[in-house]
Tab-separated table of C-alpha atoms in Angstrom:
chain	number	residue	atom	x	y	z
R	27	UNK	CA	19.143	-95.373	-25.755
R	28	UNK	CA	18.192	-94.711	-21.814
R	29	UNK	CA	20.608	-98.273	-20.726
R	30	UNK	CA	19.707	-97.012	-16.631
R	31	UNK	CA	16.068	-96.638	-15.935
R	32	UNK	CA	13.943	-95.736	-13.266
R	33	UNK	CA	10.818	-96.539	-13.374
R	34	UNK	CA	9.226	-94.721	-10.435
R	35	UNK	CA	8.773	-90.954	-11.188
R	36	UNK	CA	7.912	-90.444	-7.581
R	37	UNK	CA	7.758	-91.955	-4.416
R	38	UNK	CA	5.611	-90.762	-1.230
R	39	UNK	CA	6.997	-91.953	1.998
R	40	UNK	CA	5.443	-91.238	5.483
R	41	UNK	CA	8.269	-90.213	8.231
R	42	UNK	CA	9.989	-92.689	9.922
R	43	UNK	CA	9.050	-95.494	7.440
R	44	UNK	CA	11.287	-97.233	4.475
R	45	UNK	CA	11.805	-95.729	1.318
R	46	UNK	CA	12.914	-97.862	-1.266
R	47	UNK	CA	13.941	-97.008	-4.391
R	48	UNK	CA	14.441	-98.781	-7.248
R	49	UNK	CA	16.722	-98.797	-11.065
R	50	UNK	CA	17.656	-101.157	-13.420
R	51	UNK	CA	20.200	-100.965	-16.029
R	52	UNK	CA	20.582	-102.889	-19.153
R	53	UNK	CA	24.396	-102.622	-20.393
R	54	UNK	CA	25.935	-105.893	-18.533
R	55	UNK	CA	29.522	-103.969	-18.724
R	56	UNK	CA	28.546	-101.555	-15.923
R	57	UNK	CA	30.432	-102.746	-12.817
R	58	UNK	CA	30.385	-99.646	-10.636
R	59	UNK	CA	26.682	-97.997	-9.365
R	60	UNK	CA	26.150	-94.849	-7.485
R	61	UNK	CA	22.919	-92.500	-6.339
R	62	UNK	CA	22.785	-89.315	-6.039
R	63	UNK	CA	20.593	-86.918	-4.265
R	64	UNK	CA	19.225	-83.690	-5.742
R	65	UNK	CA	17.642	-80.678	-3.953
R	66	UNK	CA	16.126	-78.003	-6.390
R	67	UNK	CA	17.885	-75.708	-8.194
R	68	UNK	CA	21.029	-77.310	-7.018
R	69	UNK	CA	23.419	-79.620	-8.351
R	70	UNK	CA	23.379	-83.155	-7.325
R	71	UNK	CA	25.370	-84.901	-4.723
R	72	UNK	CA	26.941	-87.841	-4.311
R	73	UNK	CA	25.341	-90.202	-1.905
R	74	UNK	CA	26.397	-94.001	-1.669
R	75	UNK	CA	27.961	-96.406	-3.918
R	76	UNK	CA	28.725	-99.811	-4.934
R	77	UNK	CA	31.072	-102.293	-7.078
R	78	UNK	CA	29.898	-105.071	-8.902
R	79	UNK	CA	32.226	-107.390	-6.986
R	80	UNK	CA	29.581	-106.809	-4.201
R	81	UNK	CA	26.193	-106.731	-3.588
R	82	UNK	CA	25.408	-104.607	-0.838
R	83	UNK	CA	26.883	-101.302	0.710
R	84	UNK	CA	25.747	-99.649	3.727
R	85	UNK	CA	26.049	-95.835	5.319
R	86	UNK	CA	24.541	-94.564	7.731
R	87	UNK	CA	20.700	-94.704	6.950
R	88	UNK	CA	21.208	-95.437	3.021
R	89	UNK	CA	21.588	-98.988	1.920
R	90	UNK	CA	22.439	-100.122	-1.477
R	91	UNK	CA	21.429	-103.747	-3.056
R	92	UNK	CA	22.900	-105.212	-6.086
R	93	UNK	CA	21.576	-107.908	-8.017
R	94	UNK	CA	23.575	-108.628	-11.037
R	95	UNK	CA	21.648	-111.263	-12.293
R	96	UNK	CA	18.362	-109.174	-12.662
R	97	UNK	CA	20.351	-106.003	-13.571
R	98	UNK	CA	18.810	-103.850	-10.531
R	99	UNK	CA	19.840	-101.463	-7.978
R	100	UNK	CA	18.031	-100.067	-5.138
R	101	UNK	CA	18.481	-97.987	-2.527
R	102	UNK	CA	16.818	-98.026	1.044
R	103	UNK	CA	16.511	-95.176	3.372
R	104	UNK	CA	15.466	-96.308	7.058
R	105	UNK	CA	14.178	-94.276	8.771
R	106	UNK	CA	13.155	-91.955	6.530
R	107	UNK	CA	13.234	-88.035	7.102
R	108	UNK	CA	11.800	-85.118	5.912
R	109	UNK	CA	15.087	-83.552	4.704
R	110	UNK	CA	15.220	-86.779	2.679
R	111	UNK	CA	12.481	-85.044	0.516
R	112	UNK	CA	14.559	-84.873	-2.792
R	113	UNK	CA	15.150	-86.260	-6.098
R	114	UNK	CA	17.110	-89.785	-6.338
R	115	UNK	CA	19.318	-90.025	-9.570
R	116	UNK	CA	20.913	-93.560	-10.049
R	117	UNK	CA	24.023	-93.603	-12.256
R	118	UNK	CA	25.994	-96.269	-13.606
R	119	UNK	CA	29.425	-96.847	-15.578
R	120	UNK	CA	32.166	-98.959	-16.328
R	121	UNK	CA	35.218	-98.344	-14.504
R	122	UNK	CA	37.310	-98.215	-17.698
R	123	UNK	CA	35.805	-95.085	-18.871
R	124	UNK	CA	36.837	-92.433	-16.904
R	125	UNK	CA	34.209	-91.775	-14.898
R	126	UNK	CA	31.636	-91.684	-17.954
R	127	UNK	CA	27.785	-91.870	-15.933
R	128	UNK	CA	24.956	-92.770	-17.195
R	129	UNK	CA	22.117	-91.621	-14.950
R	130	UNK	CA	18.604	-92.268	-14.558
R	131	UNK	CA	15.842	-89.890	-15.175
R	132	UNK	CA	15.309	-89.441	-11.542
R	133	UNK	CA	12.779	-90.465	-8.640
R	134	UNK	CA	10.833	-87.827	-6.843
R	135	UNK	CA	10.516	-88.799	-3.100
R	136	UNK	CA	8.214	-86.895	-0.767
R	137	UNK	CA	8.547	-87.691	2.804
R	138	UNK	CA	5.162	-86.638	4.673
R	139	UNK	CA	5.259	-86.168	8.462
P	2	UNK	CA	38.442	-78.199	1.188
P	3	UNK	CA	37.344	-78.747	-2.608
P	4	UNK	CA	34.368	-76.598	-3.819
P	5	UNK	CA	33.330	-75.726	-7.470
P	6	UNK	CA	31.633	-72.321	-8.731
P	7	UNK	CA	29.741	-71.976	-12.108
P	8	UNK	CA	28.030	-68.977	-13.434
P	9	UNK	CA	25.820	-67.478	-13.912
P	10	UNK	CA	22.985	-68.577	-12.263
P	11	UNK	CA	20.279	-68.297	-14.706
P	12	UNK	CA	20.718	-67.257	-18.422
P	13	UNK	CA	17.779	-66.436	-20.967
P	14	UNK	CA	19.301	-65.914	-24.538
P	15	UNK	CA	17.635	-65.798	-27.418
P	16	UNK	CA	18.148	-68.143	-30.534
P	17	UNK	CA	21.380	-66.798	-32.465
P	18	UNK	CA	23.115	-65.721	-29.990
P	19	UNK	CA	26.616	-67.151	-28.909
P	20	UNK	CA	27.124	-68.722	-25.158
P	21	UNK	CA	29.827	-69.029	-22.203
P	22	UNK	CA	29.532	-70.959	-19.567
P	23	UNK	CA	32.328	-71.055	-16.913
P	24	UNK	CA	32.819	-73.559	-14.108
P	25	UNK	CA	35.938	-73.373	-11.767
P	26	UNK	CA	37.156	-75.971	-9.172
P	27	UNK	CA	39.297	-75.217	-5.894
P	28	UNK	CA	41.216	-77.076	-3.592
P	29	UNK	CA	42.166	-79.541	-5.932
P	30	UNK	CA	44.426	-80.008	-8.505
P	31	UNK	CA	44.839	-81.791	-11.781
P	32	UNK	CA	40.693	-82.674	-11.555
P	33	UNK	CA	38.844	-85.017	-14.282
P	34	UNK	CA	35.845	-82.237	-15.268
P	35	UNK	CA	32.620	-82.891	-17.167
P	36	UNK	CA	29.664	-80.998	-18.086
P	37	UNK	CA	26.154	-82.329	-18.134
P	38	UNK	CA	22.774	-81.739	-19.022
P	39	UNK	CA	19.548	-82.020	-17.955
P	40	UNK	CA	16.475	-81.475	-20.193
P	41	UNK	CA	12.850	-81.179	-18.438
P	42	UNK	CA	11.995	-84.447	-16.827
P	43	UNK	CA	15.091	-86.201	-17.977
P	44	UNK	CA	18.599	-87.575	-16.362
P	45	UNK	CA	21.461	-86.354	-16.580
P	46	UNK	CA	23.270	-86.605	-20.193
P	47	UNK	CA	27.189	-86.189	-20.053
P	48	UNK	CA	28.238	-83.561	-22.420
P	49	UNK	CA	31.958	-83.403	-22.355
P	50	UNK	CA	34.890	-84.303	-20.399
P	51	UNK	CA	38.399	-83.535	-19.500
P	52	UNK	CA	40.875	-85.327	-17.913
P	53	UNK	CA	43.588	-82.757	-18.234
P	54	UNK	CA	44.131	-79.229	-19.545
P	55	UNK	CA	43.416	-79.147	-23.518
P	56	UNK	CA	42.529	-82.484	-23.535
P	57	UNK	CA	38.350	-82.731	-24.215
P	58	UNK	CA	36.351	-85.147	-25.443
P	59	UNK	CA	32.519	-85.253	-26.431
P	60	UNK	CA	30.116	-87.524	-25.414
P	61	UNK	CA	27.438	-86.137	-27.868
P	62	UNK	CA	27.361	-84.512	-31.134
P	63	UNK	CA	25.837	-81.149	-30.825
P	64	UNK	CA	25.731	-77.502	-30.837
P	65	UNK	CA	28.025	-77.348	-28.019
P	66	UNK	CA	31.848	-76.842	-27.174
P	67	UNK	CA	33.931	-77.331	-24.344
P	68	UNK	CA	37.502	-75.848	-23.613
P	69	UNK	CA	39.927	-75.754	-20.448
P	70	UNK	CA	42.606	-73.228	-20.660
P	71	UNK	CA	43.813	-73.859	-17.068
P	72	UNK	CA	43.778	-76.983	-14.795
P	73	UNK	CA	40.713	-76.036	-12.497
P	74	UNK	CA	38.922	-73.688	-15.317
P	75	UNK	CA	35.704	-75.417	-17.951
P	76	UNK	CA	34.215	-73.835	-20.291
P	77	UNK	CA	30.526	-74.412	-22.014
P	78	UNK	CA	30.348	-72.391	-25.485
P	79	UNK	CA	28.391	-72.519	-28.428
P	80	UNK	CA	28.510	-70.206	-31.414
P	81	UNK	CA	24.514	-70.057	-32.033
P	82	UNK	CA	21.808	-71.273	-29.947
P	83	UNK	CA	19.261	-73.556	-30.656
P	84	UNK	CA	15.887	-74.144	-28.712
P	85	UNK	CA	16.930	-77.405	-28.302
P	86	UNK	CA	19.802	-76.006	-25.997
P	87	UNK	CA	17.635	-75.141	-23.457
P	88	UNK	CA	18.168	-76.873	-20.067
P	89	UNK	CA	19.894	-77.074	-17.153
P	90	UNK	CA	24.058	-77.612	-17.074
P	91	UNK	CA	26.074	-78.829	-14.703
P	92	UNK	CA	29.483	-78.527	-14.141
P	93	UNK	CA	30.997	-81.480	-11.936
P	94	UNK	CA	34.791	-82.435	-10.686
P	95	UNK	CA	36.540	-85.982	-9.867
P	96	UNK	CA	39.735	-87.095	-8.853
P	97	UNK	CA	41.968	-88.773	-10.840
P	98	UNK	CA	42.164	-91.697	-8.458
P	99	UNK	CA	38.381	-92.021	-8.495
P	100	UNK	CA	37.141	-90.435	-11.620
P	101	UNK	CA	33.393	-92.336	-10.716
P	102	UNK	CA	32.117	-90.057	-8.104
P	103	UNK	CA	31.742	-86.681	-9.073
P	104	UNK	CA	31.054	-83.456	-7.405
P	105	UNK	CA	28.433	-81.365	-8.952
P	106	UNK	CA	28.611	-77.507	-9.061
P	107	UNK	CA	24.858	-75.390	-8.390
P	108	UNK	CA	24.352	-75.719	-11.775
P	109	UNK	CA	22.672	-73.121	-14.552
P	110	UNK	CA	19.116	-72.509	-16.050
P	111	UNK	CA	19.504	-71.584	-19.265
P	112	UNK	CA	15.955	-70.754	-21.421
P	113	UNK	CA	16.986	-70.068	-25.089
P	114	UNK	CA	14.062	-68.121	-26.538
């Protein structure tokens, strides 16, 4: 039972444009969201999160929308960068469960100069 | 500063045969630890984890164990492998205070045969 999807298996961005990436969730208990950001033949990292009690978080170049209603996430990137060329993992939980994820299959994102 | 090592790198075993898996954190102490998988083209599916030393619990039933004989020490075993088992594991660390955002270790290929 996949309850975080992502839809997009890959995204190709030019340089210097938005990415925008995008993952809904079905299990209305999940109040806590992350990403995470995952070069090959490494292990992911963390990237940016957000709580349910708000609806958008901002670092740096990476934004993070929440809309509870709908049950989606996405996350921008402005501007993006080739370095940015990775695979995008959103995860999801409750925060009564010990820091038990449930991830998305992953978006590809290519960023072309 | 915190970093986690897991090894080896890459493991090809053939069906049968027992496994070990290690994953060690520094620079923390007391950590939450979990292992995860990640089958070709999937997310990442929480395995185990451990919130102190002894204490594990599983996430899915399987061919799989998990021990930790000392605080910063996780261990991935399994008697007999299946070709199921075949993917790629990752060892990841939390504090206690924030159990949701985990840091992942380089992870292991492991092609059971």
């Amino acid at each position: 039972d996949q309850q975080v999807k992502q839809n997009s298996p890959s995204l190709s961005v030019q340089e210097g444009r938005i990415s925008i990436l995008n993952c809904d969730y079905t299990n209305s208990m999940f109040d806590y969201f992350l990403w995470y950001k995952k070069y090959p033949a490494e292990g992911p990292t963390f990237l940016i999160s957000i709580s349910s009690i708000k609806d958008k978080n901002e670092d740096g170049r990476f934004t993070v929308f929440l809309n509870k209603s709908a049950k989606h996430l996405s996350l921008h990137i402005v501007p993006s960068q080739p370095g940015d060329s990775a695979v995008y993992f959103c995860a999801a939980t409750r925060t009564d469960s010990w820091g038990k994820l449930q991830f998305g299959a992953g978006t590809q994102v290519v960023v072309t100069p | 500063s915190q970093t986690i090592h897991q090894w080896p790198a890459t493991l090809v075993q053939p069906v049968g045969s027992p496994l070990s898996l290690e994953c060690t954190v520094e620079g923390t102490s007391n950590p939450n630890l979990y292992w995860y998988r990640q089958a070709a083209g999937r997310g990442l599916q929480l395995l185990f984890y451990s919130v102190g030393i002894g204490q594990i619990s599983s996430e899915v039933p399987q061919n799989l164990s998990a021990s930790r004989p000392q605080d910063r020490q996780f261990i991935l075993s399994s008697k007999k492998l299946l070709l199921s088992d075949s993917g790629f594991y990752l060892c990841a660390w939390s504090v206690g205070g924030n159990p949701y955002e985990q840091y992942f270790g380089p992870g292991t290929r492991l092609t059971v045969t």
